[in-house]
Every structure is written in structure tokens, then in C-alpha cells.
Amino acid sequence: MNKNVKHHFATAIAFAFLVFWYYLLQRFGFFDFTTELMSEEYAGSGLMLGIGIGMTPAFFIWSRFNRWVEKKLQIKGIYYEDSYYKSADSDKNDKQK
């Protein structure tokens, strides 16, 4: 099996983890809890807030897993955030000089 197929398979597993995490939040009533914190006219905002707060740890785990898989499979690439932070660091170093 080549690296691309392995990477796609690992990404599918990570996506299944995200779906499972969402299902657990729904099952344990986390979204209902955040919706009930808001008044009835802002129930949709409570749901969106709940999804944002509840899924944040899952997306963090997903990103770390994805980076780990790419390191294990020796997949090279450039991440958008890497170039952003690299330029921010170089701007910071230029200002200090």
C-alpha cells in the first residue's frame, strides 16, 4: 500500500473520530445544555456556541493526529499556518534589530 492510500485511510479514521465525538456530545446532551442557557429566541446561537466549544478539543486532537501520521509516513508539505507564523517571527526579529 503506498503512502497516499495510507494517508487517506488515516484521514478517514480521523474524520470518523470527529463524527463519533459529535455523536457523544449529542448523546450526553451537551448541545441541549448550551441551548438551554440562552433565551428561546437565541437558541440557535446557543447551539452554534455549543458546537464550537464542544468540537474544539476534537479538532485539536484531529490536527495533532494528522501531523503525527504525516510525520510517520514522511509526507512533506507546507502548511499555511507555518508560513504565517514564520513571517510573523521574522517581522518580530526585524523590529528587534
mmCIF file of N, CA and C in Angstrom:
data_model
loop_
_atom_site.group_PDB
_atom_site.id
_atom_site.type_symbol
_atom_site.label_atom_id
_atom_site.label_comp_id
_atom_site.label_asym_id
_atom_site.label_seq_id
_atom_site.Cartn_x
_atom_site.Cartn_y
_atom_site.Cartn_z
ATOM 1 N N MET A 1 0.856 -1.170 0.000
ATOM 2 C CA MET A 1 0.000 0.000 0.000
ATOM 3 C C MET A 1 0.904 1.234 0.000
ATOM 4 N N ASN A 2 0.651 2.182 -0.898
ATOM 5 C CA ASN A 2 1.521 3.348 -0.963
ATOM 6 C C ASN A 2 1.148 4.396 0.096
ATOM 7 N N LYS A 3 1.994 5.421 0.227
ATOM 8 C CA LYS A 3 1.813 6.425 1.273
ATOM 9 C C LYS A 3 0.505 7.198 1.137
ATOM 10 N N ASN A 4 0.109 7.498 -0.085
ATOM 11 C CA ASN A 4 -1.117 8.276 -0.281
ATOM 12 C C ASN A 4 -2.347 7.518 0.208
ATOM 13 N N VAL A 5 -2.408 6.241 -0.090
ATOM 14 C CA VAL A 5 -3.548 5.431 0.350
ATOM 15 C C VAL A 5 -3.566 5.335 1.876
ATOM 16 N N LYS A 6 -2.392 5.140 2.473
ATOM 17 C CA LYS A 6 -2.311 5.089 3.935
ATOM 18 C C LYS A 6 -2.743 6.412 4.551
ATOM 19 N N HIS A 7 -2.327 7.511 3.931
ATOM 20 C CA HIS A 7 -2.711 8.829 4.448
ATOM 21 C C HIS A 7 -4.219 9.051 4.334
ATOM 22 N N HIS A 8 -4.793 8.660 3.211
ATOM 23 C CA HIS A 8 -6.242 8.790 3.042
ATOM 24 C C HIS A 8 -6.993 7.924 4.050
ATOM 25 N N PHE A 9 -6.488 6.749 4.292
ATOM 26 C CA PHE A 9 -7.109 5.860 5.273
ATOM 27 C C PHE A 9 -7.040 6.472 6.677
ATOM 28 N N ALA A 10 -5.893 7.025 7.042
ATOM 29 C CA ALA A 10 -5.739 7.668 8.351
ATOM 30 C C ALA A 10 -6.642 8.893 8.467
ATOM 31 N N THR A 11 -6.783 9.645 7.383
ATOM 32 C CA THR A 11 -7.673 10.806 7.392
ATOM 33 C C THR A 11 -9.127 10.365 7.561
ATOM 34 N N ALA A 12 -9.501 9.267 6.956
ATOM 35 C CA ALA A 12 -10.857 8.737 7.119
ATOM 36 C C ALA A 12 -11.103 8.315 8.564
ATOM 37 N N ILE A 13 -10.103 7.708 9.183
ATOM 38 C CA ILE A 13 -10.234 7.329 10.594
ATOM 39 C C ILE A 13 -10.394 8.577 11.461
ATOM 40 N N ALA A 14 -9.597 9.607 11.168
ATOM 41 C CA ALA A 14 -9.687 10.855 11.937
ATOM 42 C C ALA A 14 -11.050 11.514 11.749
ATOM 43 N N PHE A 15 -11.584 11.464 10.538
ATOM 44 C CA PHE A 15 -12.906 12.036 10.300
ATOM 45 C C PHE A 15 -13.978 11.248 11.044
ATOM 46 N N ALA A 16 -13.840 9.932 11.068
ATOM 47 C CA ALA A 16 -14.782 9.104 11.828
ATOM 48 C C ALA A 16 -14.708 9.451 13.312
ATOM 49 N N PHE A 17 -13.510 9.766 13.805
ATOM 50 C CA PHE A 17 -13.360 10.210 15.190
ATOM 51 C C PHE A 17 -14.141 11.502 15.433
ATOM 52 N N LEU A 18 -14.074 12.457 14.491
ATOM 53 C CA LEU A 18 -14.823 13.709 14.635
ATOM 54 C C LEU A 18 -16.327 13.453 14.686
ATOM 55 N N VAL A 19 -16.794 12.572 13.834
ATOM 56 C CA VAL A 19 -18.226 12.236 13.821
ATOM 57 C C VAL A 19 -18.620 11.576 15.134
ATOM 58 N N PHE A 20 -17.785 10.668 15.630
ATOM 59 C CA PHE A 20 -18.044 9.999 16.894
ATOM 60 C C PHE A 20 -18.053 10.988 18.060
ATOM 61 N N TRP A 21 -17.133 11.947 18.063
ATOM 62 C CA TRP A 21 -17.070 12.969 19.106
ATOM 63 C C TRP A 21 -18.361 13.800 19.115
ATOM 64 N N TYR A 22 -18.806 14.188 17.917
ATOM 65 C CA TYR A 22 -20.047 14.945 17.803
ATOM 66 C C TYR A 22 -21.221 14.119 18.329
ATOM 67 N N TYR A 23 -21.249 12.846 17.967
ATOM 68 C CA TYR A 23 -22.315 11.966 18.435
ATOM 69 C C TYR A 23 -22.311 11.885 19.957
ATOM 70 N N LEU A 24 -21.133 11.777 20.570
ATOM 71 C CA LEU A 24 -21.054 11.724 22.036
ATOM 72 C C LEU A 24 -21.570 13.006 22.670
ATOM 73 N N LEU A 25 -21.201 14.142 22.099
ATOM 74 C CA LEU A 25 -21.709 15.413 22.624
ATOM 75 C C LEU A 25 -23.229 15.468 22.538
ATOM 76 N N GLN A 26 -23.757 15.007 21.419
ATOM 77 C CA GLN A 26 -25.211 14.977 21.243
ATOM 78 C C GLN A 26 -25.855 14.004 22.221
ATOM 79 N N ARG A 27 -25.260 12.849 22.367
ATOM 80 C CA ARG A 27 -25.803 11.795 23.230
ATOM 81 C C ARG A 27 -25.834 12.208 24.696
ATOM 82 N N PHE A 28 -24.784 12.912 25.148
ATOM 83 C CA PHE A 28 -24.728 13.331 26.538
ATOM 84 C C PHE A 28 -25.465 14.645 26.806
ATOM 85 N N GLY A 29 -26.089 15.212 25.782
ATOM 86 C CA GLY A 29 -26.931 16.384 25.967
ATOM 87 C C GLY A 29 -26.179 17.697 26.074
ATOM 88 N N PHE A 30 -24.934 17.737 25.599
ATOM 89 C CA PHE A 30 -24.158 18.972 25.687
ATOM 90 C C PHE A 30 -24.796 20.088 24.870
ATOM 91 N N PHE A 31 -25.300 19.769 23.694
ATOM 92 C CA PHE A 31 -25.916 20.788 22.847
ATOM 93 C C PHE A 31 -27.228 21.280 23.446
ATOM 94 N N ASP A 32 -27.978 20.388 24.055
ATOM 95 C CA ASP A 32 -29.208 20.800 24.736
ATOM 96 C C ASP A 32 -28.886 21.728 25.901
ATOM 97 N N PHE A 33 -27.801 21.410 26.611
ATOM 98 C CA PHE A 33 -27.381 22.236 27.746
ATOM 99 C C PHE A 33 -27.036 23.658 27.295
ATOM 100 N N THR A 34 -26.243 23.775 26.229
ATOM 101 C CA THR A 34 -25.856 25.112 25.775
ATOM 102 C C THR A 34 -27.042 25.865 25.186
ATOM 103 N N THR A 35 -27.969 25.147 24.576
ATOM 104 C CA THR A 35 -29.163 25.791 24.035
ATOM 105 C C THR A 35 -30.053 26.308 25.156
ATOM 106 N N GLU A 36 -30.155 25.546 26.234
ATOM 107 C CA GLU A 36 -30.990 25.960 27.368
ATOM 108 C C GLU A 36 -30.407 27.147 28.119
ATOM 109 N N LEU A 37 -29.121 27.394 27.982
ATOM 110 C CA LEU A 37 -28.506 28.552 28.640
ATOM 111 C C LEU A 37 -28.964 29.867 28.030
ATOM 112 N N MET A 38 -29.401 29.824 26.774
ATOM 113 C CA MET A 38 -29.842 31.020 26.057
ATOM 114 C C MET A 38 -31.358 31.156 26.157
ATOM 115 N N SER A 39 -31.819 32.378 25.933
ATOM 116 C CA SER A 39 -33.268 32.552 25.860
ATOM 117 C C SER A 39 -33.774 31.875 24.590
ATOM 118 N N GLU A 40 -35.069 31.661 24.525
ATOM 119 C CA GLU A 40 -35.648 30.891 23.424
ATOM 120 C C GLU A 40 -35.365 31.511 22.060
ATOM 121 N N GLU A 41 -35.337 32.827 21.991
ATOM 122 C CA GLU A 41 -35.093 33.473 20.699
ATOM 123 C C GLU A 41 -33.638 33.356 20.238
ATOM 124 N N TYR A 42 -32.747 33.006 21.156
ATOM 125 C CA TYR A 42 -31.334 32.834 20.806
ATOM 126 C C TYR A 42 -30.890 31.375 20.923
ATOM 127 N N ALA A 43 -31.808 30.456 20.783
ATOM 128 C CA ALA A 43 -31.485 29.031 20.905
ATOM 129 C C ALA A 43 -30.491 28.587 19.834
ATOM 130 N N GLY A 44 -30.626 29.114 18.636
ATOM 131 C CA GLY A 44 -29.698 28.772 17.561
ATOM 132 C C GLY A 44 -28.276 29.218 17.879
ATOM 133 N N SER A 45 -28.171 30.382 18.510
ATOM 134 C CA SER A 45 -26.845 30.866 18.912
ATOM 135 C C SER A 45 -26.247 29.963 19.976
ATOM 136 N N GLY A 46 -27.081 29.484 20.888
ATOM 137 C CA GLY A 46 -26.601 28.564 21.911
ATOM 138 C C GLY A 46 -26.112 27.256 21.310
ATOM 139 N N LEU A 47 -26.828 26.788 20.293
ATOM 140 C CA LEU A 47 -26.402 25.559 19.612
ATOM 141 C C LEU A 47 -25.069 25.769 18.903
ATOM 142 N N MET A 48 -24.919 26.883 18.186
ATOM 143 C CA MET A 48 -23.669 27.164 17.494
ATOM 144 C C MET A 48 -22.513 27.325 18.487
ATOM 145 N N LEU A 49 -22.778 27.968 19.601
ATOM 146 C CA LEU A 49 -21.764 28.109 20.635
ATOM 147 C C LEU A 49 -21.379 26.743 21.199
ATOM 148 N N GLY A 50 -22.363 25.897 21.414
ATOM 149 C CA GLY A 50 -22.113 24.551 21.906
ATOM 150 C C GLY A 50 -21.282 23.721 20.936
ATOM 151 N N ILE A 51 -21.604 23.826 19.662
ATOM 152 C CA ILE A 51 -20.840 23.090 18.652
ATOM 153 C C ILE A 51 -19.401 23.601 18.625
ATOM 154 N N GLY A 52 -19.234 24.904 18.663
ATOM 155 C CA GLY A 52 -17.892 25.479 18.640
ATOM 156 C C GLY A 52 -17.062 25.068 19.842
ATOM 157 N N ILE A 53 -17.646 25.173 21.017
ATOM 158 C CA ILE A 53 -16.923 24.816 22.241
ATOM 159 C C ILE A 53 -16.692 23.310 22.325
ATOM 160 N N GLY A 54 -17.716 22.539 22.002
ATOM 161 C CA GLY A 54 -17.615 21.090 22.135
ATOM 162 C C GLY A 54 -16.687 20.436 21.132
ATOM 163 N N MET A 55 -16.625 20.977 19.939
ATOM 164 C CA MET A 55 -15.801 20.361 18.899
ATOM 165 C C MET A 55 -14.351 20.848 18.900
ATOM 166 N N THR A 56 -14.061 21.924 19.615
ATOM 167 C CA THR A 56 -12.692 22.454 19.636
ATOM 168 C C THR A 56 -11.663 21.419 20.084
ATOM 169 N N PRO A 57 -11.878 20.700 21.195
ATOM 170 C CA PRO A 57 -10.882 19.684 21.567
ATOM 171 C C PRO A 57 -10.744 18.581 20.518
ATOM 172 N N ALA A 58 -11.837 18.213 19.879
ATOM 173 C CA ALA A 58 -11.780 17.157 18.863
ATOM 174 C C ALA A 58 -10.958 17.605 17.660
ATOM 175 N N PHE A 59 -11.121 18.854 17.239
ATOM 176 C CA PHE A 59 -10.335 19.340 16.110
ATOM 177 C C PHE A 59 -8.864 19.487 16.482
ATOM 178 N N PHE A 60 -8.569 19.818 17.723
ATOM 179 C CA PHE A 60 -7.174 19.867 18.167
ATOM 180 C C PHE A 60 -6.554 18.475 18.109
ATOM 181 N N ILE A 61 -7.272 17.473 18.630
ATOM 182 C CA ILE A 61 -6.790 16.090 18.586
ATOM 183 C C ILE A 61 -6.625 15.642 17.132
ATOM 184 N N TRP A 62 -7.592 15.992 16.294
ATOM 185 C CA TRP A 62 -7.528 15.627 14.883
ATOM 186 C C TRP A 62 -6.293 16.226 14.211
ATOM 187 N N SER A 63 -6.004 17.492 14.493
ATOM 188 C CA SER A 63 -4.850 18.128 13.860
ATOM 189 C C SER A 63 -3.540 17.498 14.322
ATOM 190 N N ARG A 64 -3.433 17.177 15.620
ATOM 191 C CA ARG A 64 -2.218 16.526 16.130
ATOM 192 C C ARG A 64 -2.071 15.129 15.528
ATOM 193 N N PHE A 65 -3.176 14.401 15.411
ATOM 194 C CA PHE A 65 -3.142 13.070 14.806
ATOM 195 C C PHE A 65 -2.699 13.162 13.347
ATOM 196 N N ASN A 66 -3.254 14.129 12.633
ATOM 197 C CA ASN A 66 -2.907 14.301 11.231
ATOM 198 C C ASN A 66 -1.426 14.621 11.071
ATOM 199 N N ARG A 67 -0.897 15.495 11.902
ATOM 200 C CA ARG A 67 0.541 15.817 11.838
ATOM 201 C C ARG A 67 1.384 14.584 12.171
ATOM 202 N N TRP A 68 0.951 13.799 13.152
ATOM 203 C CA TRP A 68 1.691 12.593 13.532
ATOM 204 C C TRP A 68 1.728 11.592 12.374
ATOM 205 N N VAL A 69 0.585 11.399 11.723
ATOM 206 C CA VAL A 69 0.514 10.477 10.585
ATOM 207 C C VAL A 69 1.433 10.950 9.471
ATOM 208 N N GLU A 70 1.406 12.239 9.179
ATOM 209 C CA GLU A 70 2.254 12.762 8.115
ATOM 210 C C GLU A 70 3.733 12.623 8.466
ATOM 211 N N LYS A 71 4.066 12.753 9.729
ATOM 212 C CA LYS A 71 5.460 12.564 10.148
ATOM 213 C C LYS A 71 5.856 11.093 10.001
ATOM 214 N N LYS A 72 4.981 10.190 10.430
ATOM 215 C CA LYS A 72 5.261 8.758 10.322
ATOM 216 C C LYS A 72 5.397 8.315 8.867
ATOM 217 N N LEU A 73 4.558 8.848 7.997
ATOM 218 C CA LEU A 73 4.587 8.474 6.586
ATOM 219 C C LEU A 73 5.588 9.304 5.789
ATOM 220 N N GLN A 74 6.246 10.229 6.474
ATOM 221 C CA GLN A 74 7.238 11.116 5.852
ATOM 222 C C GLN A 74 6.639 11.878 4.668
ATOM 223 N N ILE A 75 5.463 12.426 4.897
ATOM 224 C CA ILE A 75 4.808 13.246 3.888
ATOM 225 C C ILE A 75 5.272 14.676 4.106
ATOM 226 N N LYS A 76 5.822 15.265 3.073
ATOM 227 C CA LYS A 76 6.346 16.623 3.153
ATOM 228 C C LYS A 76 5.333 17.575 2.550
ATOM 229 N N GLY A 77 5.287 18.755 3.090
ATOM 230 C CA GLY A 77 4.387 19.763 2.569
ATOM 231 C C GLY A 77 4.539 21.044 3.351
ATOM 232 N N ILE A 78 3.837 22.052 2.902
ATOM 233 C CA ILE A 78 3.866 23.343 3.562
ATOM 234 C C ILE A 78 2.467 23.613 4.112
ATOM 235 N N TYR A 79 2.413 23.957 5.369
ATOM 236 C CA TYR A 79 1.149 24.321 5.992
ATOM 237 C C TYR A 79 1.003 25.825 5.935
ATOM 238 N N TYR A 80 -0.197 26.289 5.683
ATOM 239 C CA TYR A 80 -0.464 27.730 5.615
ATOM 240 C C TYR A 80 -0.044 28.411 6.909
ATOM 241 N N GLU A 81 -0.389 27.822 8.038
ATOM 242 C CA GLU A 81 -0.086 28.466 9.316
ATOM 243 C C GLU A 81 1.413 28.507 9.600
ATOM 244 N N ASP A 82 2.173 27.547 9.054
ATOM 245 C CA ASP A 82 3.624 27.575 9.253
ATOM 246 C C ASP A 82 4.236 28.797 8.584
ATOM 247 N N SER A 83 3.836 29.091 7.349
ATOM 248 C CA SER A 83 4.383 30.261 6.665
ATOM 249 C C SER A 83 3.912 31.552 7.336
ATOM 250 N N TYR A 84 2.707 31.557 7.865
ATOM 251 C CA TYR A 84 2.203 32.740 8.551
ATOM 252 C C TYR A 84 3.025 33.030 9.799
ATOM 253 N N TYR A 85 3.245 32.007 10.612
ATOM 254 C CA TYR A 85 3.994 32.219 11.836
ATOM 255 C C TYR A 85 5.479 32.469 11.557
ATOM 256 N N LYS A 86 6.009 31.884 10.495
ATOM 257 C CA LYS A 86 7.407 32.125 10.146
ATOM 258 C C LYS A 86 7.598 33.594 9.772
ATOM 259 N N SER A 87 6.670 34.150 8.981
ATOM 260 C CA SER A 87 6.787 35.562 8.600
ATOM 261 C C SER A 87 6.555 36.469 9.803
ATOM 262 N N ALA A 88 5.685 36.075 10.713
ATOM 263 C CA ALA A 88 5.460 36.868 11.924
ATOM 264 C C ALA A 88 6.705 36.871 12.799
ATOM 265 N N ASP A 89 7.387 35.735 12.883
ATOM 266 C CA ASP A 89 8.619 35.656 13.665
ATOM 267 C C ASP A 89 9.728 36.485 13.030
ATOM 268 N N SER A 90 9.832 36.447 11.700
ATOM 269 C CA SER A 90 10.876 37.233 11.040
ATOM 270 C C SER A 90 10.590 38.725 11.166
ATOM 271 N N ASP A 91 9.313 39.134 11.111
ATOM 272 C CA ASP A 91 8.956 40.539 11.320
ATOM 273 C C ASP A 91 9.317 40.967 12.736
ATOM 274 N N LYS A 92 9.083 40.096 13.685
ATOM 275 C CA LYS A 92 9.389 40.385 15.078
ATOM 276 C C LYS A 92 10.897 40.532 15.272
ATOM 277 N N ASN A 93 11.678 39.659 14.639
ATOM 278 C CA ASN A 93 13.136 39.736 14.739
ATOM 279 C C ASN A 93 13.674 40.998 14.062
ATOM 280 N N ASP A 94 13.051 41.403 12.936
ATOM 281 C CA ASP A 94 13.484 42.617 12.246
ATOM 282 C C ASP A 94 13.239 43.846 13.105
ATOM 283 N N LYS A 95 12.127 43.881 13.814
ATOM 284 C CA LYS A 95 11.807 45.021 14.671
ATOM 285 C C LYS A 95 12.743 45.105 15.876
ATOM 286 N N GLN A 96 13.237 43.958 16.339
ATOM 287 C CA GLN A 96 14.124 43.958 17.491
ATOM 288 C C GLN A 96 15.525 44.447 17.140
ATOM 289 N N LYS A 97 15.903 44.383 15.879
ATOM 290 C CA LYS A 97 17.260 44.799 15.456
ATOM 291 C C LYS A 97 17.413 46.273 15.403
#
